[in-house]
CSV table of C-alpha atoms in Angstrom, one decimal:
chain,number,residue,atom,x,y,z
A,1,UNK,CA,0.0,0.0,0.0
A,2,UNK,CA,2.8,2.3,1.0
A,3,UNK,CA,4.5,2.0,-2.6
A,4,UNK,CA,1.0,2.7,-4.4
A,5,UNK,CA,0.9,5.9,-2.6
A,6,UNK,CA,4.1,6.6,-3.6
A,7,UNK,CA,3.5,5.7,-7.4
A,8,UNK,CA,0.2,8.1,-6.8
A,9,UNK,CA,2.1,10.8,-5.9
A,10,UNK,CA,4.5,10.6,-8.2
A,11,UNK,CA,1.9,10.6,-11.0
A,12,UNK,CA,0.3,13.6,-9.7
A,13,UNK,CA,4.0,16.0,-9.8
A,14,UNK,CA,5.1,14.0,-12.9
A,15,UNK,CA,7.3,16.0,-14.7
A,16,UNK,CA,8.3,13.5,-17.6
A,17,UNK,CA,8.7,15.8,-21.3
A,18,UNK,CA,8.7,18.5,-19.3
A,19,UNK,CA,11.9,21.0,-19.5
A,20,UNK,CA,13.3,22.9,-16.0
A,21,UNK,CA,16.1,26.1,-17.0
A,22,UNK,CA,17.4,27.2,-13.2
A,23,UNK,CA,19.4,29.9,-12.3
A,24,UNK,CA,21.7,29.7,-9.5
A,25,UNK,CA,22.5,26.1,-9.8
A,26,UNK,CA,26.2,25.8,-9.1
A,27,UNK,CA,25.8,25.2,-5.3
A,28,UNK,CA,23.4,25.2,-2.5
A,29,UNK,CA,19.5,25.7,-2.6
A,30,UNK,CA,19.8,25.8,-6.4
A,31,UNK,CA,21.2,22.7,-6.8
A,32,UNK,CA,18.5,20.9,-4.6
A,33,UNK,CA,15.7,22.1,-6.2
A,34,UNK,CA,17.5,21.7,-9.8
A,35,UNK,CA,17.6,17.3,-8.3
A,36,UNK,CA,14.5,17.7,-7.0
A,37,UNK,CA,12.8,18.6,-10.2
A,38,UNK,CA,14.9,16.0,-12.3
A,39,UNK,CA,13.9,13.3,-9.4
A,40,UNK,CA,10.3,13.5,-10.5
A,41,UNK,CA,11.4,13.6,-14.7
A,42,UNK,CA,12.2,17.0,-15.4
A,43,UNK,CA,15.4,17.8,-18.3
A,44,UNK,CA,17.1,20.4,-17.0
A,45,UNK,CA,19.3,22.9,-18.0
A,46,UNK,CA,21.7,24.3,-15.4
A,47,UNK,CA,22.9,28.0,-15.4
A,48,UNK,CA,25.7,29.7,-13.3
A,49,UNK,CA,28.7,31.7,-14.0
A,50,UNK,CA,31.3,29.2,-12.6
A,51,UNK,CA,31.0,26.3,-15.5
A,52,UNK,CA,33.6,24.0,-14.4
A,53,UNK,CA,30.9,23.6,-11.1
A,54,UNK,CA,28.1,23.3,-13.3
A,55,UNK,CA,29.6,20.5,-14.6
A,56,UNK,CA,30.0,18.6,-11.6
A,57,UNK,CA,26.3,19.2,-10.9
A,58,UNK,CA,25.2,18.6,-14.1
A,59,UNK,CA,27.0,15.0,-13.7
A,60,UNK,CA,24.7,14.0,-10.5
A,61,UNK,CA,21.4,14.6,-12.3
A,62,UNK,CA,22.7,13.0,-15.0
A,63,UNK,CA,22.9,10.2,-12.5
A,64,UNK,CA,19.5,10.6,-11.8
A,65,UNK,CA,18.6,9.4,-15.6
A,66,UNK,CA,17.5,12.4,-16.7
A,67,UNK,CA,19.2,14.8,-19.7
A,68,UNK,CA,21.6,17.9,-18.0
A,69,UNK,CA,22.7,20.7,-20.1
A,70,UNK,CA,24.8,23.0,-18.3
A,71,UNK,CA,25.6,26.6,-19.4
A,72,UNK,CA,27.3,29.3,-18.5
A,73,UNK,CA,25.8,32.3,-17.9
A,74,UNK,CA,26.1,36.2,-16.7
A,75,UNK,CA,22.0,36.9,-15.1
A,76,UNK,CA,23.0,40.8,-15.1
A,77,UNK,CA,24.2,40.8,-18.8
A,78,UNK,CA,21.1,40.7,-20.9
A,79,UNK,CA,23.1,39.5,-24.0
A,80,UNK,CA,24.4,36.1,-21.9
A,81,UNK,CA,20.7,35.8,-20.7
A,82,UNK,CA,19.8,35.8,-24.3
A,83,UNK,CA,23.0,33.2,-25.6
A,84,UNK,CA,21.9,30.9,-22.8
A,85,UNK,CA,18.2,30.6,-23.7
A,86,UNK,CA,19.2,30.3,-27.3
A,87,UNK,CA,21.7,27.0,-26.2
A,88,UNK,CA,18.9,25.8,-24.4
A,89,UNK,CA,16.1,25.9,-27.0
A,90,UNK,CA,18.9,24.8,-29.5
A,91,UNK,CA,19.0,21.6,-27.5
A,92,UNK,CA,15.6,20.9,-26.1
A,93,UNK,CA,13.3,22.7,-28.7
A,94,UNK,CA,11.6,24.5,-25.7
A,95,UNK,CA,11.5,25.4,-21.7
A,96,UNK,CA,8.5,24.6,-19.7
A,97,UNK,CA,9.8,25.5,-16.2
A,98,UNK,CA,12.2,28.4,-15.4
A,99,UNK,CA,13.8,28.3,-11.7
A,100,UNK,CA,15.0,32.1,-11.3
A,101,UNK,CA,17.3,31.2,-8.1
A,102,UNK,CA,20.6,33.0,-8.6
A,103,UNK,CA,20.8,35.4,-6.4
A,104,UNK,CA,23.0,38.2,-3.9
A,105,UNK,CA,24.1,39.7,-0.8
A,106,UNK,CA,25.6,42.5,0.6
A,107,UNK,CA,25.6,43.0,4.6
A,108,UNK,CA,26.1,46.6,6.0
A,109,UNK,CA,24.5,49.2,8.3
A,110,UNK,CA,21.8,50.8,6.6
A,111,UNK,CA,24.0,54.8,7.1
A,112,UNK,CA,27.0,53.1,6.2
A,113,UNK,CA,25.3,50.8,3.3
A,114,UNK,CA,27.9,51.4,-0.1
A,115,UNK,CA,26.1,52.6,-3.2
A,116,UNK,CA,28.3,49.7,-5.4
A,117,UNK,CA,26.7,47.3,-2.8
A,118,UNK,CA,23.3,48.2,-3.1
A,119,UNK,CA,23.6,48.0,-7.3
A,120,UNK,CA,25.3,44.8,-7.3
A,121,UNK,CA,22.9,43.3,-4.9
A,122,UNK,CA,19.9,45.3,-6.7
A,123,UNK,CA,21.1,43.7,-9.9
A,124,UNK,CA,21.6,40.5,-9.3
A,125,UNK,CA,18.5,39.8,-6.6
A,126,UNK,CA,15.7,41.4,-8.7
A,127,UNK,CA,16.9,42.9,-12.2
A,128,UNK,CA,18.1,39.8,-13.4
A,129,UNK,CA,15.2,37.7,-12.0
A,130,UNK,CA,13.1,40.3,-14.6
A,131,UNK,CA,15.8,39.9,-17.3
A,132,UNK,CA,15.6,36.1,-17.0
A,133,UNK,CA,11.7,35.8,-16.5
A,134,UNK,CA,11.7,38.1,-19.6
A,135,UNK,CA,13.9,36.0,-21.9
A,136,UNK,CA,12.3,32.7,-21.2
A,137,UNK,CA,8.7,33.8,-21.0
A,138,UNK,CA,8.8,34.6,-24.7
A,139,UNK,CA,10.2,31.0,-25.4
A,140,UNK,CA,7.1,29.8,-23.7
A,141,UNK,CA,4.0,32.8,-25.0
A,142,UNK,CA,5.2,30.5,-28.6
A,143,UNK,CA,4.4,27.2,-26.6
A,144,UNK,CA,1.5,28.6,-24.7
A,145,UNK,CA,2.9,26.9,-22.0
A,146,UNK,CA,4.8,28.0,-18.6
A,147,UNK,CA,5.6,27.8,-14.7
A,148,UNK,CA,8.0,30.2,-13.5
A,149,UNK,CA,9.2,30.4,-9.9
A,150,UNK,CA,11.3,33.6,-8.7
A,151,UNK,CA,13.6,32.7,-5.5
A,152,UNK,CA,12.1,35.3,-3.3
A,153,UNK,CA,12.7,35.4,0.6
A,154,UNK,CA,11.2,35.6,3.6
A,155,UNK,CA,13.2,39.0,4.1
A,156,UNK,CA,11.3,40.2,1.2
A,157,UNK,CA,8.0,40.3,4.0
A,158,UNK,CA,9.1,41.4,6.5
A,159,UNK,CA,12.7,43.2,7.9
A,160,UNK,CA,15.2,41.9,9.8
A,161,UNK,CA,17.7,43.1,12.3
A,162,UNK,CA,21.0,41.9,9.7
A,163,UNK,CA,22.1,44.9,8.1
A,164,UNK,CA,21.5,43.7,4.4
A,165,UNK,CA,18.8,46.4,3.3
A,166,UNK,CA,19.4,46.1,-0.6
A,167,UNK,CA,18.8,42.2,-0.4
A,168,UNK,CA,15.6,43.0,1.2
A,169,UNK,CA,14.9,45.7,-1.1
A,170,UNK,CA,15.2,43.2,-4.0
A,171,UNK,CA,13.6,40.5,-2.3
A,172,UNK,CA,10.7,42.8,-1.8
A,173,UNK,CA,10.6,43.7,-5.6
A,174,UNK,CA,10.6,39.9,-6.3
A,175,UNK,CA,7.5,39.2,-4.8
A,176,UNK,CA,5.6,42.2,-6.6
A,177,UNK,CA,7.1,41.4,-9.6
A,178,UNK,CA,6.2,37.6,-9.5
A,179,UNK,CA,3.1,39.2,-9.2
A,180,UNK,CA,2.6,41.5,-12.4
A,181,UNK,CA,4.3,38.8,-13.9
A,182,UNK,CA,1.5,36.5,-13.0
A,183,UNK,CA,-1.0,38.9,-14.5
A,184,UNK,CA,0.4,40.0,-17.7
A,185,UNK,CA,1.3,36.2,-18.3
A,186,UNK,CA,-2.1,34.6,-17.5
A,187,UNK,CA,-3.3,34.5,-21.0
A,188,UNK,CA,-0.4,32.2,-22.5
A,189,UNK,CA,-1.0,29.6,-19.9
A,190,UNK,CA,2.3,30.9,-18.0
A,191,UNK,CA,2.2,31.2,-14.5
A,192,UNK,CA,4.1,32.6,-11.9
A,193,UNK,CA,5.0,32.7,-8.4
A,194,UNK,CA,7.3,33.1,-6.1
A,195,UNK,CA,9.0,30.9,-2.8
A,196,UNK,CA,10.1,32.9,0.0
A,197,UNK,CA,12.6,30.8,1.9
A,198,UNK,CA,13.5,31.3,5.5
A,199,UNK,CA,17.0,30.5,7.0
A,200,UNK,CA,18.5,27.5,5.0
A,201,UNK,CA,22.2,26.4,5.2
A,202,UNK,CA,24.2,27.1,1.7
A,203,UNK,CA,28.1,26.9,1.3
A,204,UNK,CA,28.4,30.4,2.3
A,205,UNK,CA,26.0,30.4,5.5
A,206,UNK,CA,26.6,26.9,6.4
A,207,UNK,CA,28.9,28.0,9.6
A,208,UNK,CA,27.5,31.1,10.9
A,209,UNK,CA,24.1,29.0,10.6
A,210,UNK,CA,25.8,26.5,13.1
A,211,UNK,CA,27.7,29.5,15.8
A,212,UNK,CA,25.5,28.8,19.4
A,213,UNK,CA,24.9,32.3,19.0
A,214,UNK,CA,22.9,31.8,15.6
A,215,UNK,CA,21.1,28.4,17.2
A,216,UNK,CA,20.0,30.9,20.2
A,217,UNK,CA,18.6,33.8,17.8
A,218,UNK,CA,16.7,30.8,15.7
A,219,UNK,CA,15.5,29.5,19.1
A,220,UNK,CA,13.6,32.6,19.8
A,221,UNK,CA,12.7,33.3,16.9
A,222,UNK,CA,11.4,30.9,14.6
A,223,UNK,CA,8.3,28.7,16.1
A,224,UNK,CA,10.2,25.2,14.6
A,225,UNK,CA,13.4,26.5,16.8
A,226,UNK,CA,15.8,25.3,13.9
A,227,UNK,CA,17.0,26.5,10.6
A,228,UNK,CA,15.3,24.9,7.4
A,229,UNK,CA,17.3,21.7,6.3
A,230,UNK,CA,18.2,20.0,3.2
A,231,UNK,CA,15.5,19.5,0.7
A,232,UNK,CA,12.4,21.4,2.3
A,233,UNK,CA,11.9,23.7,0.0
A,234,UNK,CA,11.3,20.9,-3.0
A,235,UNK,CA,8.0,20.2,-2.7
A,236,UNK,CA,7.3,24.2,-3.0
A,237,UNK,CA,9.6,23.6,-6.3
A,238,UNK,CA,8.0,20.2,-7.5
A,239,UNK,CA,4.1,21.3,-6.5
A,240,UNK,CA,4.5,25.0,-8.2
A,241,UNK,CA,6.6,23.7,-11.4
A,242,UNK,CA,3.9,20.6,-11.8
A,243,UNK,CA,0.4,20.9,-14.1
A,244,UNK,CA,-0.9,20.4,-11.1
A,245,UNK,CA,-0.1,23.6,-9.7
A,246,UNK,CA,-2.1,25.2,-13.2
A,247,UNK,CA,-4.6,27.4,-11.4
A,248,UNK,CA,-2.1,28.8,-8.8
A,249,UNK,CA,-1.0,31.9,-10.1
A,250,UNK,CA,1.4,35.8,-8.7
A,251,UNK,CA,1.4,33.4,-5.4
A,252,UNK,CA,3.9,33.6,-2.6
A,253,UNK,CA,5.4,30.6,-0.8
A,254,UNK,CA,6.9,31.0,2.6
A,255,UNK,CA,9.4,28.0,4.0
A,256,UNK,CA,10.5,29.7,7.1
A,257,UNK,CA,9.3,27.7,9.9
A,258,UNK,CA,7.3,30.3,11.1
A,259,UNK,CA,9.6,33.2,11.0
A,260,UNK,CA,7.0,35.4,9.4
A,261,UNK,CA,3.9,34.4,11.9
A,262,UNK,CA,5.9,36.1,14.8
């Protein structure tokens, strides 16, 4: 019985024919989501400026027994959006799912916050989520078909005390954008929304994530008293890139074990 439940739900989020593009899928949350939607049949093409890590990734979900195209790509230069998209159409004929997940920071005290901080963080957390959404969009209008997801965060609800006020700018302008997004994309069967993740471990984080001081702050102030762990925010991915998801539309997803409640 267990395994026919199993089979059920993997017949509901089957994603079989269907291609996944994400950005951001070099290392942490990127690469997770990237595995999670090969795990239920996705193709997928993997995007990130550091190719030689691409291709390690892109190796693993080969593993998996799906295809794994990985390209290179700038998400603040327009014209490597554009080479990118054309690679990716050149070898799949098409993109069903885009995964806009690369993404910046830039931690300093709001008076002392650099101007070259708050445009590289700017440009990189929500004028290349636009840039890509644009690019890819108008591979699917031609398909009539779409699911995008923006990488939001849960920073992008509400403020914080860390001194990173152009990532939550950006995050901010994600989640209103996923939203026009939603609307002016509606009548080509795209949709779009957006996950707002909480505090999840990445290569960068990992160790300040760990500090007791960090485990004290998430104790008082997340309900589930622990940081988000490996592979919790797949089934946002999997549910939201599936044809299941085909009436949810400019919605937000929050993974933050409660952060935002308090």
């Amino acid at each position: 019985m267990r395994n026919q439940r199993r089979e059920l739900v993997m017949a509901m989020f089957d994603l079989h024919g269907r291609v996944a593009a994400v950005t951001g899928a070099s290392s942490g949350i990127g690469v997770q989501m990237a595995k999670a939607l090969a795990g239920q049949g996705a193709d997928l093409a993997i995007m990130a400026r550091r190719k030689e890590k691409l291709d390690e990734v892109a190796e693993e979900i080969r593993a998996l027994g799906v295809r794994c195209l990985a390209v290179q790509c700038d998400v603040t230069s327009t014209e490597s959006i554009k080479n990118a998209v054309r690679e990716i159409v050149a070898e799949y004929g098409k993109v069903d799912i885009l995964l806009n997940n690369a993404g910046n920071a830039h931690m300093a005290p709001f008076l002392e916050y650099p101007d070259d901080g708050w445009e590289s963080t700017i440009a990189v957390d929500l004028t290349a989520v636009f840039k890509v959404a644009r690019e890819f969009a108008r591979v699917m209008v031609k398909n009539n078909y779409g699911r995008i997801i923006n990488t939001a965060s849960m920073y992008g609800l509400v403020g914080a005390t860390a001194s990173t006020v152009g990532y939550q700018a950006a995050k901010g302008g994600v989640v209103n954008v996923t939203r026009q997004m939603a609307v002016e994309l509606a009548q080509y069967n795209i949709t779009v929304n957006a996950i707002c993740p909480g505090f999840f471990p990445t290569p960068l984080t990992k160790s300040a994530l760990e500090s007791p001081e960090w485990k004290a702050y998430v104790k008082a102030m997340v309900p589930m008293n622990r940081n988000g762990r490996d592979g919790e925010l797949n089934a946002a991915a999997v549910y939201l890139a599936s044809d299941e998801a085909s009436y949810t539309t400019g919605t937000t997803t929050v993974v933050d074990g409660g952060y935002t409640c308090m």
